[in-house]
Amino acid sequence: MSGRDPDRRRALLDAADRAIAAEGPGVSMAAIAAAAGITKPVLYRHFGDRHGLYQALADRHAGTVVAQLKPRFAEAGTDLRGRATAAIDLYFDLVSANLNLYRFLFHRAGAEDSRVRSQMTSLVRSLGEELGAVLAAERVVPDPVRAQVLGHAFVGMVQSTCDWWLDHPEVPRDRVVQSLVDAVTAAVTPP
């Protein structure tokens, strides 16, 4: 809510992050409040309701993901295969390091709250648009429409495959990443 102390709000979001990391995506609002050393009503006073907290967490973390991935797309002097490997590897790193948060935002909160689902969809869409713009600007894919289609396809493919891999930890991560990189480079390589 506006008018609230931004440092206090940040501290409450930090506590929510810790509670989600410790208890998983099914964490309760009571557990989040306890991690912050407050009661649920105080937590709700700061965020309006559960959905306000979900939205604040989505805003916080979506911006971080975009800020870290965009430079990998546009890294000058690196071939497509190298950039694809760097970006996909970074995405897998971010998800692996924050698995409970990822599942909380993309699965639990997204299922419960249409605003969070919209935020996460917007994140995926903006990454697809960014990648499509890079592919077109560098003439990797000269047709701007095809570049956008492929940018969105690549981002969706990586997200979906990462979800699959999380359920199949027996598959080596490097194998999954390199398979994705192969698919990306094959899609833009002229026949």
Coordinates of N, CA and C in Angstrom, one line a residue:
M1 N 0.9 -1.2 0.0 CA 0.0 0.0 0.0 C 0.9 1.2 0.0
S2 N 0.5 2.3 -0.7 CA 1.3 3.5 -0.7 C 1.2 4.1 0.7
G3 N 2.3 4.9 0.9 CA 2.3 5.6 2.2 C 3.0 4.8 3.3
R4 N 3.3 3.5 3.0 CA 4.0 2.7 4.0 C 5.5 2.9 3.8
D5 N 6.2 2.6 4.9 CA 7.7 2.7 4.9 C 8.3 1.7 4.0
P6 N 9.0 2.2 3.0 CA 9.6 1.2 2.0 C 10.6 0.3 2.6
D7 N 11.3 0.7 3.6 CA 12.3 -0.2 4.3 C 11.5 -1.3 5.0
R8 N 10.4 -1.0 5.6 CA 9.6 -2.0 6.4 C 9.0 -3.0 5.3
R9 N 8.5 -2.4 4.3 CA 8.0 -3.3 3.2 C 9.0 -4.2 2.7
R10 N 10.2 -3.7 2.4 CA 11.3 -4.6 1.9 C 11.7 -5.6 2.9
A11 N 11.7 -5.3 4.2 CA 12.0 -6.3 5.3 C 10.9 -7.4 5.3
L12 N 9.6 -7.0 5.1 CA 8.5 -8.0 5.1 C 8.7 -8.9 3.9
L13 N 9.0 -8.3 2.7 CA 9.2 -9.1 1.5 C 10.4 -10.1 1.7
D14 N 11.5 -9.6 2.4 CA 12.6 -10.5 2.7 C 12.2 -11.6 3.6
A15 N 11.3 -11.3 4.5 CA 10.8 -12.4 5.4 C 10.0 -13.4 4.6
A16 N 9.2 -12.9 3.7 CA 8.3 -13.8 2.9 C 9.2 -14.7 2.0
D17 N 10.3 -14.1 1.5 CA 11.3 -14.9 0.7 C 11.9 -16.0 1.6
R18 N 12.2 -15.7 2.8 CA 12.8 -16.7 3.7 C 11.8 -17.8 4.0
A19 N 10.6 -17.4 4.3 CA 9.6 -18.4 4.6 C 9.3 -19.3 3.4
I20 N 9.2 -18.7 2.2 CA 9.0 -19.5 1.0 C 10.1 -20.5 0.8
A21 N 11.4 -20.0 1.0 CA 12.5 -20.8 0.8 C 12.6 -22.0 1.8
A22 N 12.2 -21.7 3.0 CA 12.2 -22.7 4.1 C 11.1 -23.7 4.0
E23 N 9.9 -23.2 3.7 CA 8.7 -24.1 3.8 C 8.1 -24.5 2.5
G24 N 8.6 -23.9 1.4 CA 8.1 -24.3 0.1 C 7.0 -23.5 -0.4
P25 N 6.5 -23.8 -1.7 CA 5.5 -23.0 -2.3 C 4.1 -23.1 -1.6
G26 N 3.9 -24.0 -0.7 CA 2.7 -24.1 0.0 C 2.7 -23.4 1.3
V27 N 3.7 -22.5 1.5 CA 3.8 -21.8 2.8 C 2.5 -21.0 3.1
S28 N 2.2 -20.9 4.4 CA 0.9 -20.2 4.8 C 1.2 -18.7 5.0
M29 N 0.2 -17.9 5.0 CA 0.4 -16.5 5.4 C 0.8 -16.4 6.9
A30 N 0.3 -17.3 7.7 CA 0.7 -17.3 9.1 C 2.2 -17.5 9.2
A31 N 2.8 -18.5 8.4 CA 4.2 -18.7 8.5 C 5.0 -17.5 7.9
I32 N 4.5 -16.8 6.9 CA 5.2 -15.6 6.4 C 5.2 -14.6 7.5
A33 N 4.0 -14.4 8.1 CA 3.9 -13.4 9.2 C 4.9 -13.7 10.4
A34 N 4.9 -15.0 10.7 CA 5.8 -15.4 11.8 C 7.3 -15.2 11.4
A35 N 7.6 -15.4 10.2 CA 9.0 -15.2 9.7 C 9.4 -13.7 9.9
A36 N 8.3 -12.8 9.7 CA 8.6 -11.4 9.8 C 8.4 -10.9 11.2
G37 N 8.0 -11.8 12.2 CA 7.9 -11.4 13.6 C 6.6 -10.6 13.8
I38 N 5.6 -10.8 13.0 CA 4.4 -10.0 13.1 C 3.2 -11.0 13.0
T39 N 2.0 -10.4 13.1 CA 0.8 -11.2 13.0 C 0.2 -11.1 11.5
K40 N -0.7 -12.0 11.2 CA -1.3 -11.9 9.8 C -2.0 -10.6 9.6
P41 N -2.7 -10.1 10.5 CA -3.4 -8.8 10.3 C -2.4 -7.6 10.0
V42 N -1.3 -7.7 10.7 CA -0.2 -6.6 10.4 C 0.3 -6.8 9.0
L43 N 0.6 -8.1 8.6 CA 1.0 -8.4 7.2 C 0.0 -7.9 6.2
Y44 N -1.2 -8.2 6.4 CA -2.3 -7.7 5.5 C -2.4 -6.2 5.5
R45 N -2.1 -5.5 6.6 CA -2.2 -4.1 6.6 C -1.1 -3.5 5.7
H46 N 0.0 -4.2 5.5 CA 1.0 -3.7 4.7 C 0.8 -3.9 3.2
F47 N 0.1 -5.0 2.9 CA -0.1 -5.4 1.5 C -1.6 -5.5 1.0
G48 N -2.5 -5.1 1.9 CA -3.9 -5.1 1.5 C -4.5 -6.4 1.8
D49 N -4.0 -7.5 1.2 CA -4.5 -8.9 1.4 C -3.4 -9.8 0.8
R50 N -3.7 -11.1 0.8 CA -2.8 -12.1 0.4 C -2.4 -11.8 -1.1
H51 N -3.3 -11.4 -1.9 CA -3.0 -11.1 -3.3 C -2.1 -10.0 -3.5
G52 N -2.2 -9.0 -2.6 CA -1.2 -7.8 -2.6 C 0.2 -8.3 -2.3
L53 N 0.3 -9.2 -1.4 CA 1.6 -9.8 -1.0 C 2.2 -10.6 -2.2
Y54 N 1.3 -11.4 -2.8 CA 1.7 -12.2 -4.0 C 2.2 -11.2 -5.1
Q55 N 1.4 -10.1 -5.3 CA 1.8 -9.2 -6.4 C 3.1 -8.5 -6.1
A56 N 3.3 -8.1 -4.9 CA 4.6 -7.5 -4.5 C 5.8 -8.4 -4.7
L57 N 5.6 -9.7 -4.4 CA 6.7 -10.6 -4.6 C 6.9 -10.9 -6.1
A58 N 5.9 -10.9 -6.9 CA 6.0 -11.1 -8.3 C 6.7 -9.9 -8.9
D59 N 6.3 -8.7 -8.5 CA 7.0 -7.5 -9.0 C 8.5 -7.5 -8.7
R60 N 8.8 -7.8 -7.5 CA 10.1 -7.8 -7.0 C 11.0 -8.8 -7.8
H61 N 10.5 -10.0 -8.0 CA 11.4 -11.0 -8.6 C 11.3 -11.0 -10.1
A62 N 10.3 -10.6 -10.7 CA 10.2 -10.6 -12.2 C 11.2 -9.6 -12.7
G63 N 11.3 -8.4 -12.0 CA 12.3 -7.4 -12.4 C 13.7 -7.9 -12.3
T64 N 14.0 -8.7 -11.3 CA 15.4 -9.3 -11.1 C 15.7 -10.2 -12.2
V65 N 14.8 -11.1 -12.6 CA 15.0 -12.1 -13.7 C 15.3 -11.4 -15.0
V66 N 14.4 -10.4 -15.3 CA 14.6 -9.7 -16.6 C 15.9 -9.0 -16.6
A67 N 16.3 -8.3 -15.5 CA 17.5 -7.6 -15.5 C 18.8 -8.5 -15.6
Q68 N 18.7 -9.7 -15.2 CA 19.8 -10.6 -15.3 C 19.9 -11.3 -16.7
L69 N 18.7 -11.6 -17.3 CA 18.7 -12.3 -18.6 C 18.9 -11.4 -19.8
K70 N 18.4 -10.2 -19.8 CA 18.5 -9.3 -20.9 C 20.0 -9.1 -21.4
P71 N 20.9 -8.9 -20.5 CA 22.3 -8.7 -21.0 C 22.9 -9.9 -21.7
R72 N 22.4 -11.1 -21.3 CA 22.9 -12.4 -21.9 C 22.4 -12.5 -23.4
F73 N 21.2 -11.9 -23.6 CA 20.6 -12.0 -25.0 C 21.5 -11.1 -25.9
A74 N 21.8 -9.9 -25.4 CA 22.4 -8.9 -26.2 C 24.0 -8.8 -26.1
E75 N 24.6 -9.8 -25.5 CA 26.0 -9.8 -25.3 C 26.8 -9.7 -26.6
A76 N 27.4 -8.6 -26.8 CA 28.1 -8.3 -28.1 C 29.3 -9.2 -28.2
G77 N 29.6 -9.6 -29.5 CA 30.8 -10.3 -29.7 C 30.7 -11.8 -29.4
T78 N 29.6 -12.2 -29.0 CA 29.4 -13.7 -28.7 C 28.5 -14.3 -29.7
D79 N 28.8 -15.4 -30.2 CA 28.0 -16.1 -31.2 C 26.6 -16.5 -30.6
L80 N 25.7 -16.9 -31.4 CA 24.4 -17.2 -31.0 C 24.4 -18.4 -30.0
R81 N 25.2 -19.4 -30.4 CA 25.3 -20.6 -29.5 C 25.8 -20.2 -28.1
G82 N 26.8 -19.4 -28.1 CA 27.4 -19.0 -26.8 C 26.4 -18.2 -26.0
R83 N 25.7 -17.3 -26.6 CA 24.6 -16.5 -25.9 C 23.5 -17.3 -25.4
A84 N 23.0 -18.3 -26.3 CA 22.0 -19.2 -25.9 C 22.4 -20.0 -24.7
T85 N 23.6 -20.5 -24.7 CA 24.1 -21.3 -23.6 C 24.1 -20.5 -22.3
A86 N 24.6 -19.2 -22.4 CA 24.8 -18.4 -21.3 C 23.4 -18.0 -20.7
A87 N 22.4 -17.7 -21.6 CA 21.1 -17.3 -21.1 C 20.3 -18.5 -20.5
I88 N 20.4 -19.6 -21.2 CA 19.6 -20.8 -20.7 C 20.3 -21.3 -19.4
D89 N 21.6 -21.3 -19.3 CA 22.3 -21.7 -18.1 C 21.9 -20.8 -16.9
L90 N 21.9 -19.5 -17.2 CA 21.5 -18.5 -16.2 C 20.1 -18.7 -15.7
Y91 N 19.2 -19.0 -16.6 CA 17.8 -19.2 -16.2 C 17.7 -20.5 -15.3
F92 N 18.4 -21.5 -15.7 CA 18.4 -22.7 -14.9 C 19.0 -22.5 -13.5
D93 N 20.1 -21.6 -13.5 CA 20.7 -21.2 -12.2 C 19.7 -20.5 -11.3
L94 N 19.0 -19.5 -11.9 CA 18.1 -18.7 -11.1 C 17.0 -19.6 -10.6
V95 N 16.4 -20.5 -11.4 CA 15.4 -21.4 -10.9 C 15.9 -22.4 -9.9
S96 N 17.0 -23.0 -10.1 CA 17.6 -23.9 -9.2 C 17.9 -23.3 -7.8
A97 N 18.5 -22.1 -7.9 CA 18.8 -21.4 -6.6 C 17.6 -20.9 -5.8
N98 N 16.5 -20.8 -6.5 CA 15.3 -20.3 -5.9 C 14.1 -21.1 -6.2
L99 N 14.3 -22.4 -6.1 CA 13.3 -23.4 -6.5 C 11.9 -23.2 -5.9
N100 N 11.9 -23.0 -4.6 CA 10.6 -22.8 -3.9 C 9.9 -21.5 -4.3
L101 N 10.7 -20.5 -4.5 CA 10.2 -19.2 -4.9 C 9.6 -19.3 -6.3
Y102 N 10.4 -20.0 -7.2 CA 9.9 -20.2 -8.6 C 8.6 -20.9 -8.6
R103 N 8.5 -22.0 -7.8 CA 7.2 -22.8 -7.8 C 6.1 -22.0 -7.2
F104 N 6.5 -21.2 -6.2 CA 5.4 -20.3 -5.5 C 4.9 -19.3 -6.5
L105 N 5.7 -18.6 -7.2 CA 5.3 -17.6 -8.1 C 4.6 -18.1 -9.4
F106 N 5.2 -19.1 -10.0 CA 4.7 -19.6 -11.3 C 3.6 -20.6 -11.1
H107 N 3.5 -21.3 -10.0 CA 2.5 -22.3 -9.9 C 1.5 -22.0 -8.8
R108 N 1.9 -21.8 -7.6 CA 0.9 -21.6 -6.5 C 0.2 -20.2 -6.6
A109 N 1.0 -19.1 -6.5 CA 0.4 -17.8 -6.6 C -0.2 -17.5 -7.9
G110 N 0.4 -18.0 -9.0 CA -0.1 -17.8 -10.3 C -1.5 -18.5 -10.5
A111 N -1.6 -19.6 -9.8 CA -2.9 -20.4 -9.9 C -4.0 -19.7 -9.0
E112 N -3.6 -19.1 -7.9 CA -4.5 -18.4 -7.0 C -4.9 -17.0 -7.4
D113 N -4.0 -16.3 -8.1 CA -4.2 -14.9 -8.3 C -4.0 -14.5 -9.8
S114 N -5.0 -14.0 -10.4 CA -4.9 -13.7 -11.8 C -3.9 -12.6 -12.1
R115 N -3.8 -11.7 -11.1 CA -2.8 -10.6 -11.3 C -1.4 -11.2 -11.3
V116 N -1.1 -12.1 -10.5 CA 0.3 -12.7 -10.5 C 0.5 -13.5 -11.7
R117 N -0.6 -14.3 -12.1 CA -0.5 -15.1 -13.4 C -0.2 -14.1 -14.5
S118 N -0.9 -13.0 -14.5 CA -0.7 -12.0 -15.6 C 0.7 -11.4 -15.5
Q119 N 1.3 -11.2 -14.3 CA 2.6 -10.7 -14.2 C 3.6 -11.7 -14.7
M120 N 3.4 -12.9 -14.4 CA 4.4 -14.0 -14.8 C 4.3 -14.2 -16.3
T121 N 3.1 -14.1 -16.9 CA 2.9 -14.2 -18.3 C 3.5 -13.0 -19.0
S122 N 3.4 -11.8 -18.4 CA 4.0 -10.6 -18.9 C 5.6 -10.7 -18.9
L123 N 6.1 -11.3 -17.9 CA 7.5 -11.6 -17.8 C 8.0 -12.4 -19.0
V124 N 7.3 -13.6 -19.2 CA 7.7 -14.5 -20.2 C 7.5 -13.8 -21.6
R125 N 6.5 -13.0 -21.7 CA 6.2 -12.3 -23.0 C 7.3 -11.2 -23.2
S126 N 7.7 -10.5 -22.2 CA 8.7 -9.4 -22.4 C 10.0 -10.1 -22.8
L127 N 10.4 -11.2 -22.2 CA 11.6 -11.9 -22.6 C 11.6 -12.4 -24.0
G128 N 10.4 -12.9 -24.4 CA 10.2 -13.3 -25.8 C 10.4 -12.1 -26.8
E129 N 9.8 -11.0 -26.4 CA 9.9 -9.8 -27.3 C 11.3 -9.3 -27.4
E130 N 12.0 -9.3 -26.2 CA 13.4 -8.8 -26.2 C 14.2 -9.7 -27.0
L131 N 14.1 -11.0 -26.9 CA 14.9 -12.0 -27.7 C 14.6 -11.8 -29.1
G132 N 13.3 -11.7 -29.5 CA 12.9 -11.5 -30.9 C 13.5 -10.3 -31.5
A133 N 13.5 -9.2 -30.7 CA 14.1 -7.9 -31.2 C 15.6 -8.1 -31.4
V134 N 16.3 -8.8 -30.5 CA 17.8 -9.0 -30.7 C 18.0 -9.9 -32.0
L135 N 17.2 -10.9 -32.2 CA 17.4 -11.8 -33.3 C 17.1 -11.0 -34.6
A136 N 16.2 -10.1 -34.6 CA 15.9 -9.3 -35.8 C 17.0 -8.2 -36.0
A137 N 17.3 -7.5 -34.9 CA 18.3 -6.4 -35.0 C 19.7 -6.9 -35.5
E138 N 20.0 -8.1 -35.1 CA 21.3 -8.6 -35.5 C 21.2 -9.4 -36.8
R139 N 20.0 -9.5 -37.4 CA 19.8 -10.2 -38.6 C 20.1 -11.7 -38.5
V140 N 20.0 -12.2 -37.3 CA 20.1 -13.6 -37.1 C 18.9 -14.3 -37.8
V141 N 17.8 -13.6 -37.6 CA 16.5 -13.9 -38.3 C 16.1 -12.6 -38.9
P142 N 16.3 -12.5 -40.2 CA 16.1 -11.2 -40.9 C 14.6 -10.8 -40.9
D143 N 13.7 -11.7 -41.0 CA 12.3 -11.4 -41.0 C 11.8 -11.1 -39.6
P144 N 11.4 -9.8 -39.3 CA 11.0 -9.4 -37.9 C 9.9 -10.2 -37.3
V145 N 8.9 -10.6 -38.1 CA 7.8 -11.4 -37.6 C 8.3 -12.8 -37.2
R146 N 9.1 -13.4 -38.0 CA 9.7 -14.7 -37.7 C 10.6 -14.6 -36.5
A147 N 11.3 -13.5 -36.4 CA 12.2 -13.3 -35.2 C 11.4 -13.2 -33.9
Q148 N 10.2 -12.6 -34.0 CA 9.3 -12.5 -32.8 C 8.8 -13.9 -32.5
V149 N 8.3 -14.6 -33.5 CA 7.8 -15.9 -33.3 C 8.8 -16.8 -32.6
L150 N 10.0 -16.8 -33.1 CA 11.1 -17.6 -32.6 C 11.5 -17.1 -31.2
G151 N 11.6 -15.8 -31.0 CA 11.9 -15.3 -29.6 C 10.9 -15.8 -28.6
H152 N 9.6 -15.8 -28.9 CA 8.6 -16.3 -27.9 C 8.7 -17.8 -27.8
A153 N 8.9 -18.5 -28.9 CA 9.0 -19.9 -28.9 C 10.2 -20.4 -28.0
F154 N 11.3 -19.7 -28.2 CA 12.5 -20.1 -27.4 C 12.3 -19.9 -25.9
V155 N 11.7 -18.8 -25.6 CA 11.5 -18.5 -24.1 C 10.5 -19.5 -23.5
G156 N 9.4 -19.7 -24.3 CA 8.4 -20.7 -23.8 C 9.0 -22.1 -23.7
M157 N 9.8 -22.5 -24.7 CA 10.5 -23.8 -24.7 C 11.4 -23.9 -23.5
V158 N 12.2 -22.9 -23.2 CA 13.1 -23.0 -22.1 C 12.4 -23.1 -20.8
Q159 N 11.3 -22.3 -20.6 CA 10.6 -22.3 -19.4 C 9.9 -23.7 -19.2
S160 N 9.2 -24.2 -20.2 CA 8.5 -25.5 -20.1 C 9.5 -26.6 -19.9
T161 N 10.6 -26.6 -20.6 CA 11.6 -27.6 -20.4 C 12.2 -27.6 -19.0
C162 N 12.5 -26.4 -18.5 CA 13.0 -26.3 -17.1 C 12.0 -26.9 -16.1
D163 N 10.7 -26.6 -16.3 CA 9.7 -27.2 -15.4 C 9.8 -28.7 -15.5
W164 N 9.9 -29.3 -16.7 CA 10.0 -30.7 -16.9 C 11.2 -31.3 -16.2
W165 N 12.4 -30.6 -16.4 CA 13.6 -31.1 -15.8 C 13.5 -31.1 -14.3
L166 N 12.8 -30.1 -13.7 CA 12.7 -30.1 -12.2 C 12.0 -31.4 -11.7
D167 N 11.2 -31.9 -12.6 CA 10.5 -33.2 -12.2 C 11.3 -34.4 -12.6
H168 N 12.4 -34.2 -13.3 CA 13.3 -35.3 -13.8 C 14.7 -35.0 -13.4
P169 N 15.0 -35.0 -12.2 CA 16.4 -34.6 -11.8 C 17.4 -35.7 -12.2
E170 N 17.0 -36.8 -12.6 CA 17.9 -37.9 -13.0 C 18.6 -37.5 -14.4
V171 N 18.0 -36.6 -15.1 CA 18.5 -36.2 -16.4 C 19.5 -35.1 -16.1
P172 N 20.8 -35.3 -16.6 CA 21.8 -34.3 -16.3 C 21.4 -32.9 -16.9
R173 N 21.6 -31.9 -16.1 CA 21.3 -30.5 -16.5 C 22.0 -30.1 -17.7
D174 N 23.3 -30.4 -17.8 CA 24.1 -30.0 -19.0 C 23.5 -30.6 -20.3
R175 N 23.0 -31.8 -20.2 CA 22.3 -32.5 -21.3 C 21.1 -31.7 -21.8
V176 N 20.3 -31.3 -20.8 CA 19.1 -30.5 -21.1 C 19.4 -29.2 -21.7
V177 N 20.4 -28.5 -21.1 CA 20.7 -27.1 -21.6 C 21.3 -27.3 -23.0
Q178 N 22.2 -28.2 -23.3 CA 22.7 -28.4 -24.6 C 21.7 -28.8 -25.6
S179 N 20.7 -29.6 -25.2 CA 19.6 -29.9 -26.1 C 18.8 -28.7 -26.5
L180 N 18.5 -27.8 -25.5 CA 17.8 -26.6 -25.8 C 18.6 -25.7 -26.7
V181 N 19.9 -25.6 -26.5 CA 20.8 -24.8 -27.3 C 20.8 -25.3 -28.7
D182 N 20.9 -26.6 -28.9 CA 20.8 -27.2 -30.2 C 19.5 -26.9 -30.9
A183 N 18.4 -26.9 -30.2 CA 17.1 -26.6 -30.8 C 17.1 -25.1 -31.2
V184 N 17.6 -24.2 -30.4 CA 17.6 -22.8 -30.7 C 18.5 -22.6 -32.0
T185 N 19.7 -23.1 -32.0 CA 20.6 -22.8 -33.1 C 20.0 -23.5 -34.4
A186 N 19.4 -24.7 -34.3 CA 18.9 -25.4 -35.5 C 17.7 -24.5 -36.1
A187 N 16.9 -23.9 -35.2 CA 15.8 -23.1 -35.7 C 16.2 -21.9 -36.5
V188 N 17.4 -21.3 -36.2 CA 17.8 -20.1 -36.9 C 18.8 -20.4 -38.0
T189 N 19.3 -21.6 -38.1 CA 20.3 -22.0 -39.1 C 19.6 -22.2 -40.4
P190 N 20.0 -21.5 -41.5 CA 19.3 -21.8 -42.8 C 19.5 -23.2 -43.2
P191 N 18.5 -23.8 -43.9 CA 18.6 -25.2 -44.3 C 19.7 -25.4 -45.4

